[in-house]
Short mmCIF file of N, CA and C in Angstrom, two decimals:
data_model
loop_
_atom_site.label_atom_id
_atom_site.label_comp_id
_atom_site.label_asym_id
_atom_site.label_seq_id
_atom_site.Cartn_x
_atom_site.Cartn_y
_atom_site.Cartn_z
N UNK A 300 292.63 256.42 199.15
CA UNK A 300 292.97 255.02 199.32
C UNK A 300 291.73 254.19 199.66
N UNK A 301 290.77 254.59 200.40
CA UNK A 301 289.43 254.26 200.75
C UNK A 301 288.73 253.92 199.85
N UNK A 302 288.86 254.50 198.60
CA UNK A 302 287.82 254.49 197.39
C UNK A 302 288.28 253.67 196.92
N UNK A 303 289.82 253.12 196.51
CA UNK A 303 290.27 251.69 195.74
C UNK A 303 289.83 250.77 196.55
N UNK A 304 289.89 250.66 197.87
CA UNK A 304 289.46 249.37 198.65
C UNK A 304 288.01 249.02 198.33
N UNK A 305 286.57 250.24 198.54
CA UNK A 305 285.41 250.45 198.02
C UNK A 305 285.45 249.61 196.92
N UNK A 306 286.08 250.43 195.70
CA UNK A 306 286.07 250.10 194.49
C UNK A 306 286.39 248.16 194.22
N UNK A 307 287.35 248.05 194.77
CA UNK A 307 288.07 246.52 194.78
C UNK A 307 286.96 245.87 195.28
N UNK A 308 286.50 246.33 196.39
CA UNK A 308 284.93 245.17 197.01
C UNK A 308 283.59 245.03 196.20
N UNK A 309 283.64 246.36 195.60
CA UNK A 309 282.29 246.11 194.60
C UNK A 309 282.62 245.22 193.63
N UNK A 310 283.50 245.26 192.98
CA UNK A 310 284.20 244.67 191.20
C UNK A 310 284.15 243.04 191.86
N UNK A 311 285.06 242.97 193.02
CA UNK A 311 285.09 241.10 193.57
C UNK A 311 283.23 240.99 193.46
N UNK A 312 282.38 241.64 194.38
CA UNK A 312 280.86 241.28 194.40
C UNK A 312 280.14 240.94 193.07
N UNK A 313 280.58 242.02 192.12
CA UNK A 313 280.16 242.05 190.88
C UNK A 313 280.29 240.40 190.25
N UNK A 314 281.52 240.34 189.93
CA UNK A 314 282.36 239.01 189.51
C UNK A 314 281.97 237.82 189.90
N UNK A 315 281.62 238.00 191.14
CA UNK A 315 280.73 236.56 192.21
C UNK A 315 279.53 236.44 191.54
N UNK A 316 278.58 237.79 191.14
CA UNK A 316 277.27 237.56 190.95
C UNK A 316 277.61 237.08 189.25
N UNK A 317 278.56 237.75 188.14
CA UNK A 317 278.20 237.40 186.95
C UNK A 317 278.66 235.82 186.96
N UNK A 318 279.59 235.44 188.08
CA UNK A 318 279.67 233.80 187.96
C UNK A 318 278.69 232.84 187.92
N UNK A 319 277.98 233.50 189.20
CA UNK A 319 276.65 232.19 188.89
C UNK A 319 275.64 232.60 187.44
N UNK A 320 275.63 233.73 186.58
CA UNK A 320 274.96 234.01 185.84
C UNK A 320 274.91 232.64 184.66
N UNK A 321 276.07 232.58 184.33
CA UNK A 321 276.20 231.49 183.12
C UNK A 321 275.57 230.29 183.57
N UNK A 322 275.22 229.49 185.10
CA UNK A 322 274.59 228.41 185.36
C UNK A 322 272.72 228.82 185.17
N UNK A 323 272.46 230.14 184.57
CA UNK A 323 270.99 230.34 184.65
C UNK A 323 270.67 230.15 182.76
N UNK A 324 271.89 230.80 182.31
CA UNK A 324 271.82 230.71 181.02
C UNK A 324 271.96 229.17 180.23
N UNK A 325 272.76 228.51 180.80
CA UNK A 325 273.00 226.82 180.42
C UNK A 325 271.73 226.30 180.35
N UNK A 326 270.61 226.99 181.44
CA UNK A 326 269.36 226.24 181.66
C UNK A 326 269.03 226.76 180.75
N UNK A 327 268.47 227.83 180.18
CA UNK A 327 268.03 227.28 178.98
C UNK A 327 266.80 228.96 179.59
N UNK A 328 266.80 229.23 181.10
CA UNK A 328 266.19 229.98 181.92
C UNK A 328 265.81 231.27 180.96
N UNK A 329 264.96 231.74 180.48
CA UNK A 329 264.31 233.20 180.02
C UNK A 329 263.02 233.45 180.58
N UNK A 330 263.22 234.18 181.60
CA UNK A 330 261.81 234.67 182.46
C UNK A 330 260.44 234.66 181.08
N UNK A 331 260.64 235.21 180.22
CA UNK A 331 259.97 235.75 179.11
C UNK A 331 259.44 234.72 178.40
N UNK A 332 259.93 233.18 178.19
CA UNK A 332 259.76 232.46 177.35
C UNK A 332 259.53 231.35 178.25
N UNK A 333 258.08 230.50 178.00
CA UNK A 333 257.61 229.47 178.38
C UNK A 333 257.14 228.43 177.19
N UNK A 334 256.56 227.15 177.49
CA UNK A 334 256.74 225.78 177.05
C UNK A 334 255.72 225.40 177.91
N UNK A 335 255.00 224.78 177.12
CA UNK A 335 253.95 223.73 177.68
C UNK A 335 253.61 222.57 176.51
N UNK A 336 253.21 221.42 177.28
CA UNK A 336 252.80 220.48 176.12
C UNK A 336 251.36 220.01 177.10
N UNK A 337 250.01 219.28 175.65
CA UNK A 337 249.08 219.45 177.30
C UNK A 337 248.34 218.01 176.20
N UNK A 338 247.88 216.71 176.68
CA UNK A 338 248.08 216.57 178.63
C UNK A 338 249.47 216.25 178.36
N UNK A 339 249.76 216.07 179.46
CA UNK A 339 251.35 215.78 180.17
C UNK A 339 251.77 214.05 179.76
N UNK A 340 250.28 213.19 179.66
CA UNK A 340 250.33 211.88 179.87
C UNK A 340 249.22 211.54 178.52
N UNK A 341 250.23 210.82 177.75
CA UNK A 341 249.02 210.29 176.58
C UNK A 341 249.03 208.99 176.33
N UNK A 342 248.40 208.33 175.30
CA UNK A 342 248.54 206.95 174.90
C UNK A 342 249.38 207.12 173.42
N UNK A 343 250.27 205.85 173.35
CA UNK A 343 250.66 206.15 171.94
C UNK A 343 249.50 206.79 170.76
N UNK A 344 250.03 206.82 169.91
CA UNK A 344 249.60 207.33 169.04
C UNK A 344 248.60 208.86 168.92
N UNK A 345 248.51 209.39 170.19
CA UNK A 345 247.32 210.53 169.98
C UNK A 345 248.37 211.58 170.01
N UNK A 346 247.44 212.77 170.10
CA UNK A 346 247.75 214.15 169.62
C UNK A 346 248.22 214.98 170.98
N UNK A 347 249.49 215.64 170.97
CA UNK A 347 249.68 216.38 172.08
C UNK A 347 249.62 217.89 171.53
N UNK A 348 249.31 218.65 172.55
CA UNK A 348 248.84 220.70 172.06
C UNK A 348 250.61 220.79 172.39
N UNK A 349 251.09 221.51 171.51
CA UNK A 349 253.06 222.05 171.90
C UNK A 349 252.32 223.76 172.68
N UNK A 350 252.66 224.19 172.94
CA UNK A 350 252.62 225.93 173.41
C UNK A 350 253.86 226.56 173.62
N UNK A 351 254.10 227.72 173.36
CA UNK A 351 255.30 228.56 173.39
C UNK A 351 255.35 229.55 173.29
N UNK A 352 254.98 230.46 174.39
CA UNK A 352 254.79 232.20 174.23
C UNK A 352 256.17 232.68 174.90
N UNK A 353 255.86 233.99 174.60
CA UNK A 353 257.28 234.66 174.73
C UNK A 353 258.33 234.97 173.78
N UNK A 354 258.44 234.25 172.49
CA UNK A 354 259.14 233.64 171.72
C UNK A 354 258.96 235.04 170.89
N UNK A 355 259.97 236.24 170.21
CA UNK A 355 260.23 236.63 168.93
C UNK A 355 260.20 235.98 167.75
N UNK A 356 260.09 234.76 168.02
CA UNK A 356 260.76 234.19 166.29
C UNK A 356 260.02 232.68 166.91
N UNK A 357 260.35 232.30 165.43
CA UNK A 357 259.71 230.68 165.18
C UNK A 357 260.09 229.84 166.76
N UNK A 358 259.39 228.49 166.84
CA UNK A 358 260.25 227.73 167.95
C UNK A 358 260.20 226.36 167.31
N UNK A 359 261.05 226.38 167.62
CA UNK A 359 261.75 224.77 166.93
C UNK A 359 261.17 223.56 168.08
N UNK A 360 260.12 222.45 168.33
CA UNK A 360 260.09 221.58 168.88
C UNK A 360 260.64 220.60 168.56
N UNK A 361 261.50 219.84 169.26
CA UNK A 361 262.09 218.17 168.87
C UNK A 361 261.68 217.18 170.27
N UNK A 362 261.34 216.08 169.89
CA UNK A 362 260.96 215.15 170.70
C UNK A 362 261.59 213.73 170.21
N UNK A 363 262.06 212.57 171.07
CA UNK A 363 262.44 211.27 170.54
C UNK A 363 260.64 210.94 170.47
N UNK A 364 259.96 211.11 170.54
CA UNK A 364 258.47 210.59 170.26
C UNK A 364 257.49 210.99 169.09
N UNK A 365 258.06 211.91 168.83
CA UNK A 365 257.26 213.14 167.66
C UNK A 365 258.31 213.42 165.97
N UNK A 366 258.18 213.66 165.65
CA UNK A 366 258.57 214.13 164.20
C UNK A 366 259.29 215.89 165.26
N UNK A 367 259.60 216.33 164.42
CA UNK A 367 260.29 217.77 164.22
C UNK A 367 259.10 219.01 164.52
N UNK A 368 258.43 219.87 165.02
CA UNK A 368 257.43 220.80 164.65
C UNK A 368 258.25 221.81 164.76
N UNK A 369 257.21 223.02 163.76
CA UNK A 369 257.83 224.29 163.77
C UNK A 369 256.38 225.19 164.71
N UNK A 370 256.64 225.79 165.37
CA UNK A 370 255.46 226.85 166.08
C UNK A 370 256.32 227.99 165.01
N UNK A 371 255.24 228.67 163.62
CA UNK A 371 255.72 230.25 163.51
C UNK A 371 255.72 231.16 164.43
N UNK A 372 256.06 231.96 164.14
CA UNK A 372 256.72 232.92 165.31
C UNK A 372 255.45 234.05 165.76
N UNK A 373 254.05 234.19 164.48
CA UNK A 373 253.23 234.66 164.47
C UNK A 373 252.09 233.96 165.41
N UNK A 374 252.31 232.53 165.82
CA UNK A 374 251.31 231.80 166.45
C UNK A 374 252.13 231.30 167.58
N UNK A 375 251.16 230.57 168.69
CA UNK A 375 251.75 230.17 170.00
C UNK A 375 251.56 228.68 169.95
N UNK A 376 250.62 228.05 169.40
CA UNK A 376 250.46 226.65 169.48
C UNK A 376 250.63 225.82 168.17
N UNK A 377 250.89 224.37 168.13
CA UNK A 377 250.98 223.46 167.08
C UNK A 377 250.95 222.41 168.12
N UNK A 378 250.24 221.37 166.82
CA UNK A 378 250.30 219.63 167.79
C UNK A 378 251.28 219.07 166.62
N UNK A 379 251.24 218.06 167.49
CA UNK A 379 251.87 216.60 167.00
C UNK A 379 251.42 215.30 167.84
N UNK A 380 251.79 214.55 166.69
CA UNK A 380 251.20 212.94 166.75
C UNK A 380 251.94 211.99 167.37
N UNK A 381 251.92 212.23 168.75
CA UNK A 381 252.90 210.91 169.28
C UNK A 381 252.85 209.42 168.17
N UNK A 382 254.18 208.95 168.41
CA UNK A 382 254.29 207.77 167.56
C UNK A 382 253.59 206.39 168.25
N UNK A 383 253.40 205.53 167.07
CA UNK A 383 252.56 204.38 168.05
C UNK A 383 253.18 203.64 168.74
N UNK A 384 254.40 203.73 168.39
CA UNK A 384 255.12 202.56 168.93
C UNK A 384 255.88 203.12 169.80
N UNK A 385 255.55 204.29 170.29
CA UNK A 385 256.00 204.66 171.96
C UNK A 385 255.76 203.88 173.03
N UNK A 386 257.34 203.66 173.78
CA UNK A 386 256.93 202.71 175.34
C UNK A 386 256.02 203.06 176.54
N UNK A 387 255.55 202.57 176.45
CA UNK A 387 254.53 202.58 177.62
C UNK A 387 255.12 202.88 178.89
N UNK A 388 254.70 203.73 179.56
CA UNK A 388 255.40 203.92 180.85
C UNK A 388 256.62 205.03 181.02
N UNK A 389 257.19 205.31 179.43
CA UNK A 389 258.46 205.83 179.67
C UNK A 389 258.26 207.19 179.68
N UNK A 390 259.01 208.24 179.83
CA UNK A 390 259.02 209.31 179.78
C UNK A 390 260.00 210.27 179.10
N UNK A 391 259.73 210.70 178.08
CA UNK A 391 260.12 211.46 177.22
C UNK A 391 260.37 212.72 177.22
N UNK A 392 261.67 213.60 177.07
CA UNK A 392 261.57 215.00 176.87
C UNK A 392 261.61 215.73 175.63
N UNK A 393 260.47 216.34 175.63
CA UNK A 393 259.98 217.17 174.96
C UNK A 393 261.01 218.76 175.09
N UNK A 394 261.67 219.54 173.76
CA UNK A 394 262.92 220.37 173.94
C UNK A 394 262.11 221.42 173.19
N UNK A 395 261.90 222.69 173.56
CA UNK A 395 261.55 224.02 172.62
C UNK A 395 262.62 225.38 172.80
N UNK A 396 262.92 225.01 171.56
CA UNK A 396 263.89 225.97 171.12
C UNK A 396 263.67 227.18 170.71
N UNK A 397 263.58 228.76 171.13
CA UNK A 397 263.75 229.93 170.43
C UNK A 397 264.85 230.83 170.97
N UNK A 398 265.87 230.65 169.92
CA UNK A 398 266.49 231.10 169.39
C UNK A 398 267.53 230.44 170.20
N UNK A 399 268.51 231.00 171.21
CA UNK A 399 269.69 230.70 171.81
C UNK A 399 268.83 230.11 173.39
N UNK A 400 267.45 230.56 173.69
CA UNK A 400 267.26 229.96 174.68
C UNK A 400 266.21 228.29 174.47
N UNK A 401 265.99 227.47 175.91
CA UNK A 401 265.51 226.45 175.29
C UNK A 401 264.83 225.95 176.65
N UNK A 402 263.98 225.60 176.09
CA UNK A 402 262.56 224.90 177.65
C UNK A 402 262.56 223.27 177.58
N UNK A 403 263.08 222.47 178.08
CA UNK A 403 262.43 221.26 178.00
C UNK A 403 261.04 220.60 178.92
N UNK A 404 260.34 220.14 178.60
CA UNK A 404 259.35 219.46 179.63
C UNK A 404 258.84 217.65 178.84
N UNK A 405 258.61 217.25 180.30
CA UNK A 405 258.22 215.90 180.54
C UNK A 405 257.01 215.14 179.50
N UNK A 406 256.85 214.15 178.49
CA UNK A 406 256.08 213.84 178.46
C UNK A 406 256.16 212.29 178.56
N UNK A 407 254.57 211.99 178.84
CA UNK A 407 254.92 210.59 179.76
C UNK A 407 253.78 209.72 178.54
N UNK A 408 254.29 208.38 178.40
CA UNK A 408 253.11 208.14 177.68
C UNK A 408 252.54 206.89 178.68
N UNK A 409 251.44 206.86 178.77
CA UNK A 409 250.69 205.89 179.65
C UNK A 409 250.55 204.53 179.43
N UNK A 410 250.71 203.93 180.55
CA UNK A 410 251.04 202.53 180.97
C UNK A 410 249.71 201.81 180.29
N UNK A 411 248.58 202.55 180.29
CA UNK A 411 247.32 202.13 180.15
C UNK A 411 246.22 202.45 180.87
N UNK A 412 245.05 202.64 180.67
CA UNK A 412 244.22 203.31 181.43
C UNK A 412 242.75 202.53 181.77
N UNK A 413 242.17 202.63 182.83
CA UNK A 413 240.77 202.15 183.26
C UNK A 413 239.60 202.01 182.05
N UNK A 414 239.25 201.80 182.20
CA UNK A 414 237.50 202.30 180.98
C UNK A 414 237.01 203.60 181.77
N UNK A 415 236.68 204.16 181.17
CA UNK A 415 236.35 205.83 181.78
C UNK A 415 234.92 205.69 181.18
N UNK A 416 234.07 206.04 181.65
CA UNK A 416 232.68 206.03 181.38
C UNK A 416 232.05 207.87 180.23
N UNK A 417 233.32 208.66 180.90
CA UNK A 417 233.20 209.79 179.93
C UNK A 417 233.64 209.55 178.88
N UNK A 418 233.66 208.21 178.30
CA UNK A 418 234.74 208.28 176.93
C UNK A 418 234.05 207.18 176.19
N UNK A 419 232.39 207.11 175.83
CA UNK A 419 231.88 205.76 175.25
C UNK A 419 232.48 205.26 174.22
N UNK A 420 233.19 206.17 173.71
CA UNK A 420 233.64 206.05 171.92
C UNK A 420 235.08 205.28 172.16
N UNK A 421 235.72 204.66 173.41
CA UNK A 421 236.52 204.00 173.81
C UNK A 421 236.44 202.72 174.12
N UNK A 422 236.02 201.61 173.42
CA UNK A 422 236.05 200.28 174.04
C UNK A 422 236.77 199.68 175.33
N UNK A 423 236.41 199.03 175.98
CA UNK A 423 237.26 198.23 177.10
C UNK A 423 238.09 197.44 176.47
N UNK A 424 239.69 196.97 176.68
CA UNK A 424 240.57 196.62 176.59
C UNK A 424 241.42 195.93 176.88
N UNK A 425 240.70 194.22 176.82
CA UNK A 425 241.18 193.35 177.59
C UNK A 425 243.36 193.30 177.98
N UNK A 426 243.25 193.63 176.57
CA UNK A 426 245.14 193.67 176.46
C UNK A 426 245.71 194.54 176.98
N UNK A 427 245.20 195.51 177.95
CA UNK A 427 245.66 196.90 178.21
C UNK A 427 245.41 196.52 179.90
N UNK A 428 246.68 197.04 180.47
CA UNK A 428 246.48 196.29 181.68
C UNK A 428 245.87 197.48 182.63
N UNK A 429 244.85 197.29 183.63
CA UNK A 429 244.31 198.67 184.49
C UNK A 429 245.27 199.44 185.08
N UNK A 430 245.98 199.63 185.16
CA UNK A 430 246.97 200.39 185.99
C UNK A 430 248.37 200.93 185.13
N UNK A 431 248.83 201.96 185.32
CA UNK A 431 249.85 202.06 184.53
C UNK A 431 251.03 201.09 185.22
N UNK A 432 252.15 200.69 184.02
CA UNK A 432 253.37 199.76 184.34
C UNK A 432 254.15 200.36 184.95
N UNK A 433 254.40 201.29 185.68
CA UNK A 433 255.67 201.71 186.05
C UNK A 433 254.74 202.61 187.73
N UNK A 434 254.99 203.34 188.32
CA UNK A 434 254.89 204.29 189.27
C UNK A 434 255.23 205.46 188.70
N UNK A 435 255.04 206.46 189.70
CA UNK A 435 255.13 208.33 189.41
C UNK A 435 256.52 208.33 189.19
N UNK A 436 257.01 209.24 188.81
CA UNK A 436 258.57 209.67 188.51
C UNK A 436 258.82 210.51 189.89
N UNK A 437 258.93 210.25 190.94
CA UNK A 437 259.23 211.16 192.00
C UNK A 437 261.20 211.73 192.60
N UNK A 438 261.04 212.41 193.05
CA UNK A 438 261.95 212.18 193.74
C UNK A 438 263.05 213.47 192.57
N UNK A 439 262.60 214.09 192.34
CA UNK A 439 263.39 214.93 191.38
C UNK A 439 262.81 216.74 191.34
N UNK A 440 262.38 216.78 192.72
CA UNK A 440 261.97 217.83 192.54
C UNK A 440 262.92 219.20 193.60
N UNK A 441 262.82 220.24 193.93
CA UNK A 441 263.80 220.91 194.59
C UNK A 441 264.06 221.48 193.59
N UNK A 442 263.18 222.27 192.44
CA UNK A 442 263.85 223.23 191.73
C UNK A 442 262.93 224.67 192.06
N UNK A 443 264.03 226.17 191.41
CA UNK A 443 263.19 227.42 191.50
C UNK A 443 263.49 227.51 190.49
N UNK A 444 262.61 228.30 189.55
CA UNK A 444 262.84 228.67 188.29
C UNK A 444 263.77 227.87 187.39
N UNK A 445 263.76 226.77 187.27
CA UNK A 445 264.59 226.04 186.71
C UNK A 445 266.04 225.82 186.91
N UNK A 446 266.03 226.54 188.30
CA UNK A 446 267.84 226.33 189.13
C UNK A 446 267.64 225.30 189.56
N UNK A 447 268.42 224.49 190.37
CA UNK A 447 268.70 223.13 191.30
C UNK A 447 269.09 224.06 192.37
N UNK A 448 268.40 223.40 193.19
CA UNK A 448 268.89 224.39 194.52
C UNK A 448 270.46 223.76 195.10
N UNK A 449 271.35 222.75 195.05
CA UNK A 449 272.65 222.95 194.90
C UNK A 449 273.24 224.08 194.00
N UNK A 450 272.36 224.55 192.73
CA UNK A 450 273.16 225.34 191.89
C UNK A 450 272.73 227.16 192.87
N UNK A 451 272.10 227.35 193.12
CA UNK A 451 271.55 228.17 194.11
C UNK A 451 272.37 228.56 195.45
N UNK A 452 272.63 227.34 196.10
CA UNK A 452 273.17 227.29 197.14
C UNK A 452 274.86 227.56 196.83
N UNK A 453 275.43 227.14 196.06
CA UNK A 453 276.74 227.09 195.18
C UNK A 453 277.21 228.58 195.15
N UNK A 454 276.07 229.03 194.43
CA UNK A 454 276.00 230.66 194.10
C UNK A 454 275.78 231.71 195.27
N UNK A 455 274.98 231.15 196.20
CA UNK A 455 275.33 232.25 197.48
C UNK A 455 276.49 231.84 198.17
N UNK A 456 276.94 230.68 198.18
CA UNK A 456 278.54 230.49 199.10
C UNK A 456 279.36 231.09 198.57
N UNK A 457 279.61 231.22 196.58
CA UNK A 457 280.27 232.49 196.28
C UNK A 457 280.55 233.88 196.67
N UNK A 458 278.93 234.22 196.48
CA UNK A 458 279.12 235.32 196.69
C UNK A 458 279.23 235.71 198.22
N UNK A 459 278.55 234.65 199.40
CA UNK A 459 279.50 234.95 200.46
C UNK A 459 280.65 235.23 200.71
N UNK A 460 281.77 234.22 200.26
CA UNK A 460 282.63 234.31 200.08
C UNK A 460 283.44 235.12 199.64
N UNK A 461 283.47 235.72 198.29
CA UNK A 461 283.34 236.90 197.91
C UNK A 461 283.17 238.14 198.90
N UNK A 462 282.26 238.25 199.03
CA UNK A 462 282.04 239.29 200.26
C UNK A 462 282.90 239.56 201.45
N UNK A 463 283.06 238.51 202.00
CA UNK A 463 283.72 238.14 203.31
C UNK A 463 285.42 238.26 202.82
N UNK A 464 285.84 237.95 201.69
CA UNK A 464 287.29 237.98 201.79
C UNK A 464 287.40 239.75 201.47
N UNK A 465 286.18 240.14 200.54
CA UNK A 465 286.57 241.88 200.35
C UNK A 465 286.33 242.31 201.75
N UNK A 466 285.97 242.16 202.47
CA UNK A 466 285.61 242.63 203.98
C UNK A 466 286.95 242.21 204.83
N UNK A 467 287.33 241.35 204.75
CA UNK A 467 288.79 240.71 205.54
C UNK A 467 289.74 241.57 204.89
N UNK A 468 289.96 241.80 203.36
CA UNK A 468 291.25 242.26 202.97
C UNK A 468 290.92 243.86 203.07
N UNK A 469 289.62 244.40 203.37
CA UNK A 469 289.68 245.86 203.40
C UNK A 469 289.95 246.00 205.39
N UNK A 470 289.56 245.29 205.84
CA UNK A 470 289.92 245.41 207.55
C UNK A 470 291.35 245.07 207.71
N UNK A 471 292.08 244.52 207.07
CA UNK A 471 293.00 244.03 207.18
C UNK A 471 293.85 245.36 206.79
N UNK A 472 293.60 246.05 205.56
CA UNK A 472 294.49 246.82 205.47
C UNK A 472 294.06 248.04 206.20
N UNK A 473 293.06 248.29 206.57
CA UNK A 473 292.87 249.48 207.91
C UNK A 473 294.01 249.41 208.86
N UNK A 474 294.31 248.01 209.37
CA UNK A 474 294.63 247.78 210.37
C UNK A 474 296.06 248.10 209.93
N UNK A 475 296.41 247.84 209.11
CA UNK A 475 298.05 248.07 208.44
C UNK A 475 298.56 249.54 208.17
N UNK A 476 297.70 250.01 208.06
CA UNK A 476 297.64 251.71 207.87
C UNK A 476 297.80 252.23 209.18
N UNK A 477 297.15 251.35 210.52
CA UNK A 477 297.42 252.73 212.02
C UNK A 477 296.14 253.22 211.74
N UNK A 478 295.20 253.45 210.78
CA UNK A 478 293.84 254.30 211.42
C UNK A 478 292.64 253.36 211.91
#
């Protein structure tokens, strides 16, 4: 009788843990497969590096800023040409797709930039205002591995929970038995 109660507490634990599983998979989460786009912050019209290792097979990039790219599955990098008539200031997600899993990351295109003295081949720019138009994007951070730590926290009250009622209903029936 001991071993069904055993048995009943592992299978509830089990069940708790494959629940939160599907909120790792929605993300898009594969330890194995990463996404980068570099820099992070451009001006319309220039060239961003895509990256994508990990990947078995081709990766599909889509962006509202970019055309469509394909990374083959034999290589890790491809660019693309931000469009010119990207908003200034806004921030764009960038989506890489291989296969059933998927990475998104941030790209920001710039408000406008200083005269940089490393960059002679850049004229000064009366129409371009010194400072970018907008501020940092803050206030959105609190993630691990691409969980939300509500989705984290969610998932151990389960499986607390979980735990604690197989622990109540196996004491409970000790107690109903006399031993």
């Amino acid at each position: 009788m001991r071993a069904i109660r055993v048995a009943s507490a592992a299978l509830l634990g089990v069940s708790a843990l494959a629940m939160t599983a599907p909120a790792a998979q929605a993300q898009g989460d594969n330890s194995g497969f990463w996404a980068t786009v570099r820099p992070t912050t451009v001006e319309p019209g220039e060239h961003v590096r895509l990256r994508a290792t990990g990947c078995e097979q081709s990766v599909t990039v889509s962006s509202g800023v970019f055309d469509t790219v394909t990374i083959p599955r034999w290589r890790t990098t491809a660019w693309a040409r931000v469009d010119r008539d990207a908003r200034r200031g806004a921030v764009y997600e960038v989506s890489f797709y291989c296969g059933t899993f998927w990475q998104s990351v941030d790209l920001t295109i710039a408000g406008g930039r200083p005269d940089r003295p490393d960059r002679p081949d850049r004229p000064a720019r009366p129409d371009r205002p010194e400072h970018p138009e907008h501020g940092v994007r803050a206030g959105e951070g609190g993630t691990l591995a691409g969980l939300d730590l509500k989705e984290i926290g969610l998932g151990a009250a389960l499986i607390t929970a979980a735990l604690g009622t197989a622990y109540h209903l196996s004491r409970r029936r000790t107690d109903e038995d006399g031993s």
